[in-house]
Amino acid sequence: MAEKLALVGIGKIARDQHIPAITANPDWSLEAAVSRNSAVEGVEHFESMDALLETRPDITTVSLAIPPQPRFAYAAAALKAGRNVMLEKPPGQSLAECYALEALAKENGVTIFATWHSRHADCVPDLKAWLAERPLKKLEITWKEDVRRWHPGQEWIWEPGGMGVFDPGINALSILTEILPYPVHLSGATLEVPENRDTPIAARLDFVDPSGARMTADFDWRQEGPQTWNIEIETDRGSASLSLGGERLEIDGKLVKQGANHEYANLYARMAALVKAGESDMDLSPMIHVCDAFSLGKRVVTAPFHY
């Protein structure tokens, strides 16, 4: 029998990814939507989380597709009401919030899942398996996209807690922390912040690899034309190139796998498995790198940004 689910936040990502993934998965039944501005045709609508929780005790799971700044209050209310919670990335605006939510889920005996959709791209498991057998020499992340295309008019990303270019950059970091056979940490960062904004529009990161490999990441939100989501790897036994955000994998210059976009379908399949098993998944390693970048990063003021 399908689990009854409510989707909170009916914006671009909800319509583009969440709703199609939910409706295509027989483990889920989309029973309600919570939004002050938008509704889903054929689905019961609520303007507040409190109204949803009070009116629909039969809904067991809440998926939050809202900005990180208000997410803690919504997630905490759902967990305290005994509902399973699925968190869009990043799982919160601070690590402390995320740890508090993890504790609340445990206290109330429910599932919580910090989702990292890019980890579920088709070629990520293949690259992880390939890299596990080869000493790393060099890894370069290039993650550049057009904020006007993907976040049109979304002012929350420029406000404290919105993370700026790390909103997409954390996708690359989620892949990095998945494919590496050991943890790494940040040694330095440069953050380019428009003079009229509070969060960066570009960032350059340097990592310390315990084996001595050179490891960097370059994020930019000013990319025009084709978008770039690449990870280039050199080892002592060949090279690999992961592109299209994880959909395409080349080894030694030859295409070995061309996938498709199944990320959100895989997320909801994972959430269903966690709920059935009574388990949680709150891996915060990608977010630790973001927090370290803000802590260690040198801030460089750049030209104002306007939509």
Tab-separated table of C-alpha atoms in Angstrom:
chain	number	residue	atom	x	y	z
A	1	MET	CA	0.000	0.000	0.000
A	2	ALA	CA	1.331	3.415	-0.957
A	3	GLU	CA	2.495	5.765	1.768
A	4	LYS	CA	0.549	9.018	1.920
A	5	LEU	CA	2.792	12.031	1.320
A	6	ALA	CA	2.475	15.809	1.490
A	7	LEU	CA	4.709	18.106	-0.545
A	8	VAL	CA	5.558	21.444	1.052
A	9	GLY	CA	6.617	24.257	-1.286
A	10	ILE	CA	5.169	24.267	-4.783
A	11	GLY	CA	7.813	26.132	-6.746
A	12	LYS	CA	9.971	25.408	-9.777
A	13	ILE	CA	11.863	22.439	-8.304
A	14	ALA	CA	8.636	20.900	-7.003
A	15	ARG	CA	6.950	21.046	-10.400
A	16	ASP	CA	10.031	20.113	-12.424
A	17	GLN	CA	11.265	17.239	-10.268
A	18	HIS	CA	9.368	16.323	-7.097
A	19	ILE	CA	5.843	15.951	-8.448
A	20	PRO	CA	6.807	13.821	-11.484
A	21	ALA	CA	8.990	11.578	-9.290
A	22	ILE	CA	6.277	11.119	-6.659
A	23	THR	CA	3.459	10.393	-9.099
A	24	ALA	CA	5.593	7.869	-11.013
A	25	ASN	CA	6.459	5.873	-7.868
A	26	PRO	CA	3.843	3.327	-6.685
A	27	ASP	CA	5.256	3.505	-3.154
A	28	TRP	CA	3.891	7.051	-2.786
A	29	SER	CA	0.513	8.741	-2.996
A	30	LEU	CA	0.610	12.544	-3.216
A	31	GLU	CA	-2.237	13.475	-0.905
A	32	ALA	CA	-1.642	17.146	-0.079
A	33	ALA	CA	0.343	20.235	-0.969
A	34	VAL	CA	1.312	23.115	1.306
A	35	SER	CA	1.952	26.521	-0.225
A	36	ARG	CA	0.837	30.106	0.281
A	37	ASN	CA	1.154	30.897	-3.418
A	38	SER	CA	0.519	27.830	-5.549
A	39	ALA	CA	-1.593	24.675	-5.706
A	40	VAL	CA	-1.392	21.271	-7.381
A	41	GLU	CA	-4.392	20.317	-9.462
A	42	GLY	CA	-6.340	17.430	-7.964
A	43	VAL	CA	-4.438	17.510	-4.663
A	44	GLU	CA	-5.779	18.845	-1.357
A	45	HIS	CA	-4.301	22.260	-0.622
A	46	PHE	CA	-3.170	23.790	2.675
A	47	GLU	CA	-1.700	27.213	3.300
A	48	SER	CA	0.159	26.212	6.468
A	49	MET	CA	1.985	23.245	7.913
A	50	ASP	CA	-0.074	23.427	11.098
A	51	ALA	CA	-3.289	23.062	9.100
A	52	LEU	CA	-1.899	20.047	7.259
A	53	LEU	CA	-0.724	18.288	10.421
A	54	GLU	CA	-3.991	18.927	12.237
A	55	THR	CA	-6.301	18.019	9.359
A	56	ARG	CA	-4.497	15.018	7.858
A	57	PRO	CA	-3.123	12.714	10.578
A	58	ASP	CA	-3.214	9.903	7.986
A	59	ILE	CA	-0.373	11.466	5.993
A	60	THR	CA	2.781	9.724	7.185
A	61	THR	CA	5.486	11.575	5.243
A	62	VAL	CA	6.270	15.210	4.491
A	63	SER	CA	8.673	16.260	1.734
A	64	LEU	CA	10.051	19.782	2.097
A	65	ALA	CA	10.905	21.620	-1.129
A	66	ILE	CA	11.156	25.089	0.399
A	67	PRO	CA	14.192	27.375	0.828
A	68	PRO	CA	16.577	26.455	3.652
A	69	GLN	CA	15.894	29.518	5.813
A	70	PRO	CA	12.370	28.552	7.008
A	71	ARG	CA	12.856	24.808	6.697
A	72	PHE	CA	13.804	24.035	10.293
A	73	ALA	CA	10.450	25.158	11.716
A	74	TYR	CA	8.508	23.129	9.147
A	75	ALA	CA	10.632	20.018	9.620
A	76	ALA	CA	10.579	20.238	13.417
A	77	ALA	CA	6.776	20.551	13.460
A	78	ALA	CA	6.393	17.504	11.214
A	79	LEU	CA	8.837	15.394	13.222
A	80	LYS	CA	7.182	16.304	16.526
A	81	ALA	CA	3.871	15.259	14.979
A	82	GLY	CA	5.340	11.841	14.220
A	83	ARG	CA	5.759	12.280	10.465
A	84	ASN	CA	8.679	11.117	8.350
A	85	VAL	CA	10.546	14.022	6.757
A	86	MET	CA	12.406	14.315	3.464
A	87	LEU	CA	14.619	17.393	3.084
A	88	GLU	CA	15.505	19.050	-0.229
A	89	LYS	CA	19.161	20.008	-0.411
A	90	PRO	CA	20.756	21.692	1.434
A	91	PRO	CA	19.020	20.099	4.453
A	92	GLY	CA	19.109	23.343	6.454
A	93	GLN	CA	20.724	26.736	6.707
A	94	SER	CA	23.167	25.583	9.381
A	95	LEU	CA	24.746	22.390	10.651
A	96	ALA	CA	23.276	22.959	14.111
A	97	GLU	CA	19.768	22.934	12.652
A	98	CYS	CA	20.457	19.680	10.844
A	99	TYR	CA	21.839	17.962	13.918
A	100	ALA	CA	18.810	19.137	15.911
A	101	LEU	CA	16.437	17.702	13.300
A	102	GLU	CA	18.298	14.404	13.318
A	103	ALA	CA	17.876	14.231	17.093
A	104	LEU	CA	14.156	15.064	16.831
A	105	ALA	CA	13.624	12.270	14.316
A	106	LYS	CA	15.302	9.802	16.648
A	107	GLU	CA	13.290	11.018	19.647
A	108	ASN	CA	10.016	10.596	17.772
A	109	GLY	CA	10.861	7.303	16.113
A	110	VAL	CA	10.489	8.524	12.529
A	111	THR	CA	12.612	8.691	9.388
A	112	ILE	CA	14.533	11.754	8.236
A	113	PHE	CA	16.386	11.905	4.926
A	114	ALA	CA	18.821	14.643	3.891
A	115	THR	CA	18.670	14.274	0.122
A	116	TRP	CA	21.574	14.912	-2.227
A	117	HIS	CA	20.066	14.456	-5.671
A	118	SER	CA	23.346	14.652	-7.603
A	119	ARG	CA	24.655	11.604	-5.731
A	120	HIS	CA	21.865	9.669	-7.407
A	121	ALA	CA	22.913	10.589	-10.944
A	122	ASP	CA	23.316	7.511	-13.133
A	123	CYS	CA	27.118	7.469	-13.455
A	124	VAL	CA	28.121	8.346	-9.892
A	125	PRO	CA	28.201	4.701	-8.657
A	126	ASP	CA	30.331	3.718	-11.672
A	127	LEU	CA	32.873	6.445	-11.018
A	128	LYS	CA	32.974	5.571	-7.307
A	129	ALA	CA	33.749	1.925	-8.089
A	130	TRP	CA	36.422	2.892	-10.649
A	131	LEU	CA	38.141	5.333	-8.298
A	132	ALA	CA	38.129	2.909	-5.351
A	133	GLU	CA	40.774	0.806	-7.129
A	134	ARG	CA	43.102	3.640	-8.190
A	135	PRO	CA	45.273	6.066	-6.204
A	136	LEU	CA	44.150	9.616	-6.898
A	137	LYS	CA	46.617	12.146	-8.330
A	138	LYS	CA	44.365	15.078	-9.277
A	139	LEU	CA	40.697	16.033	-9.084
A	140	GLU	CA	39.165	19.209	-10.485
A	141	ILE	CA	35.521	20.228	-10.125
A	142	THR	CA	34.096	22.830	-12.520
A	143	TRP	CA	30.494	23.690	-11.715
A	144	LYS	CA	29.279	26.748	-13.605
A	145	GLU	CA	25.716	27.691	-14.436
A	146	ASP	CA	23.440	30.647	-15.084
A	147	VAL	CA	21.573	31.700	-11.947
A	148	ARG	CA	19.075	33.626	-14.076
A	149	ARG	CA	18.052	30.393	-15.799
A	150	TRP	CA	17.761	28.152	-12.758
A	151	HIS	CA	16.705	30.600	-10.020
A	152	PRO	CA	14.850	33.424	-11.783
A	153	GLY	CA	13.967	36.158	-9.305
A	154	GLN	CA	14.617	33.967	-6.262
A	155	GLU	CA	15.978	36.497	-3.806
A	156	TRP	CA	16.272	34.035	-0.904
A	157	ILE	CA	19.457	32.532	-2.375
A	158	TRP	CA	21.233	35.888	-1.929
A	159	GLU	CA	20.177	36.263	1.700
A	160	PRO	CA	21.978	34.811	4.758
A	161	GLY	CA	21.283	31.087	4.883
A	162	GLY	CA	20.626	30.931	1.134
A	163	MET	CA	24.248	29.943	0.358
A	164	GLY	CA	24.522	31.732	-2.984
A	165	VAL	CA	26.572	29.775	-5.517
A	166	PHE	CA	26.889	26.939	-3.012
A	167	ASP	CA	23.233	26.130	-3.678
A	168	PRO	CA	24.346	24.410	-6.905
A	169	GLY	CA	27.946	23.923	-5.747
A	170	ILE	CA	26.836	21.654	-2.928
A	171	ASN	CA	25.650	19.234	-5.614
A	172	ALA	CA	29.250	18.843	-6.753
A	173	LEU	CA	30.380	18.464	-3.146
A	174	SER	CA	27.776	15.747	-2.621
A	175	ILE	CA	29.301	13.791	-5.503
A	176	LEU	CA	32.830	14.429	-4.226
A	177	THR	CA	32.033	13.087	-0.754
A	178	GLU	CA	30.313	10.069	-2.300
A	179	ILE	CA	32.996	8.953	-4.753
A	180	LEU	CA	36.100	9.448	-2.600
A	181	PRO	CA	37.153	6.363	-0.605
A	182	TYR	CA	38.257	8.592	2.288
A	183	PRO	CA	37.341	12.004	3.725
A	184	VAL	CA	39.105	15.233	2.763
A	185	HIS	CA	38.930	18.719	4.222
A	186	LEU	CA	39.093	22.266	2.967
A	187	SER	CA	42.352	24.181	3.232
A	188	GLY	CA	41.211	27.487	1.777
A	189	ALA	CA	38.615	29.286	-0.322
A	190	THR	CA	38.012	32.521	-2.192
A	191	LEU	CA	34.423	33.770	-2.252
A	192	GLU	CA	33.324	36.410	-4.764
A	193	VAL	CA	30.371	38.336	-3.320
A	194	PRO	CA	28.480	41.012	-5.300
A	195	GLU	CA	28.498	44.306	-3.429
A	196	ASN	CA	24.692	44.303	-3.287
A	197	ARG	CA	24.359	40.703	-2.053
A	198	ASP	CA	25.111	38.732	1.116
A	199	THR	CA	26.132	35.420	-0.444
A	200	PRO	CA	28.753	34.534	-3.088
A	201	ILE	CA	28.214	34.390	-6.828
A	202	ALA	CA	31.457	32.454	-7.349
A	203	ALA	CA	33.873	30.418	-5.244
A	204	ARG	CA	37.215	28.671	-5.566
A	205	LEU	CA	38.007	25.868	-3.110
A	206	ASP	CA	41.208	24.010	-2.273
A	207	PHE	CA	41.208	20.705	-0.414
A	208	VAL	CA	43.752	18.713	1.557
A	209	ASP	CA	43.924	15.144	0.314
A	210	PRO	CA	45.623	12.678	2.714
A	211	SER	CA	47.372	10.981	-0.198
A	212	GLY	CA	48.765	14.275	-1.485
A	213	ALA	CA	46.557	14.573	-4.575
A	214	ARG	CA	45.742	18.058	-5.874
A	215	MET	CA	42.046	18.757	-5.411
A	216	THR	CA	40.118	21.929	-6.328
A	217	ALA	CA	36.599	23.146	-7.046
A	218	ASP	CA	35.531	26.132	-9.129
A	219	PHE	CA	31.926	27.344	-8.801
A	220	ASP	CA	30.396	30.225	-10.758
A	221	TRP	CA	26.836	31.444	-11.243
A	222	ARG	CA	27.556	33.761	-14.164
A	223	GLN	CA	27.866	31.122	-16.867
A	224	GLU	CA	26.069	31.881	-20.125
A	225	GLY	CA	25.360	29.441	-22.925
A	226	PRO	CA	26.052	25.746	-22.232
A	227	GLN	CA	26.143	24.896	-18.538
A	228	THR	CA	29.140	23.121	-17.012
A	229	TRP	CA	28.890	20.412	-14.340
A	230	ASN	CA	32.148	18.465	-14.632
A	231	ILE	CA	34.545	16.496	-12.448
A	232	GLU	CA	37.906	15.619	-13.997
A	233	ILE	CA	40.059	12.956	-12.330
A	234	GLU	CA	43.606	11.711	-12.871
A	235	THR	CA	44.961	8.574	-11.224
A	236	ASP	CA	48.111	6.491	-11.618
A	237	ARG	CA	46.053	4.155	-13.828
A	238	GLY	CA	44.060	6.360	-16.123
A	239	SER	CA	41.741	9.337	-16.147
A	240	ALA	CA	37.999	9.843	-15.806
A	241	SER	CA	35.581	12.611	-16.727
A	242	LEU	CA	32.139	12.918	-15.153
A	243	SER	CA	29.940	15.451	-16.940
A	244	LEU	CA	26.343	16.648	-17.227
A	245	GLY	CA	26.129	16.592	-13.441
A	246	GLY	CA	26.780	12.870	-13.313
A	247	GLU	CA	24.853	11.608	-16.346
A	248	ARG	CA	27.892	10.990	-18.575
A	249	LEU	CA	31.115	9.114	-17.778
A	250	GLU	CA	34.249	8.867	-19.904
A	251	ILE	CA	37.281	6.769	-18.989
A	252	ASP	CA	40.593	7.533	-20.711
A	253	GLY	CA	38.744	9.678	-23.248
A	254	LYS	CA	36.202	6.993	-24.200
A	255	LEU	CA	32.498	7.112	-23.374
A	256	VAL	CA	31.628	4.214	-21.081
A	257	LYS	CA	28.163	5.257	-19.935
A	258	GLN	CA	25.541	7.789	-20.999
A	259	GLY	CA	22.730	7.943	-18.478
A	260	ALA	CA	19.600	10.028	-18.130
A	261	ASN	CA	18.028	12.176	-15.448
A	262	HIS	CA	16.736	9.775	-12.799
A	263	GLU	CA	17.975	11.656	-9.739
A	264	TYR	CA	14.669	12.527	-8.079
A	265	ALA	CA	13.102	9.193	-8.956
A	266	ASN	CA	16.026	7.565	-7.166
A	267	LEU	CA	15.607	9.892	-4.177
A	268	TYR	CA	11.991	8.908	-3.670
A	269	ALA	CA	12.856	5.233	-4.073
A	270	ARG	CA	15.513	5.686	-1.387
A	271	MET	CA	13.059	7.460	0.913
A	272	ALA	CA	10.549	4.642	0.500
A	273	ALA	CA	13.216	2.100	1.453
A	274	LEU	CA	14.235	4.120	4.523
A	275	VAL	CA	10.639	4.417	5.739
A	276	LYS	CA	10.008	0.699	5.277
A	277	ALA	CA	13.181	-0.125	7.215
A	278	GLY	CA	12.530	2.479	9.925
A	279	GLU	CA	15.918	4.081	9.234
A	280	SER	CA	17.268	7.583	8.578
A	281	ASP	CA	19.990	9.070	6.378
A	282	MET	CA	21.401	12.420	7.493
A	283	ASP	CA	24.849	12.476	5.934
A	284	LEU	CA	25.997	16.096	6.254
A	285	SER	CA	29.481	15.798	4.754
A	286	PRO	CA	28.722	18.023	1.717
A	287	MET	CA	27.393	20.767	3.973
A	288	ILE	CA	30.471	20.620	6.200
A	289	HIS	CA	32.578	21.723	3.226
A	290	VAL	CA	30.229	24.656	2.583
A	291	CYS	CA	30.375	25.781	6.205
A	292	ASP	CA	34.164	25.499	6.146
A	293	ALA	CA	34.271	27.598	2.973
A	294	PHE	CA	32.382	30.399	4.712
A	295	SER	CA	34.645	30.031	7.756
A	296	LEU	CA	37.984	29.871	5.897
A	297	GLY	CA	37.117	31.787	2.773
A	298	LYS	CA	38.631	35.089	1.724
A	299	ARG	CA	35.817	37.448	0.704
A	300	VAL	CA	36.306	39.453	-2.507
A	301	VAL	CA	33.706	42.097	-3.376
A	302	THR	CA	32.601	42.108	-7.022
A	303	ALA	CA	30.213	44.096	-9.213
A	304	PRO	CA	26.547	44.260	-8.198
A	305	PHE	CA	24.267	41.502	-9.453
A	306	HIS	CA	20.737	42.198	-10.704
A	307	TYR	CA	18.190	39.922	-12.324
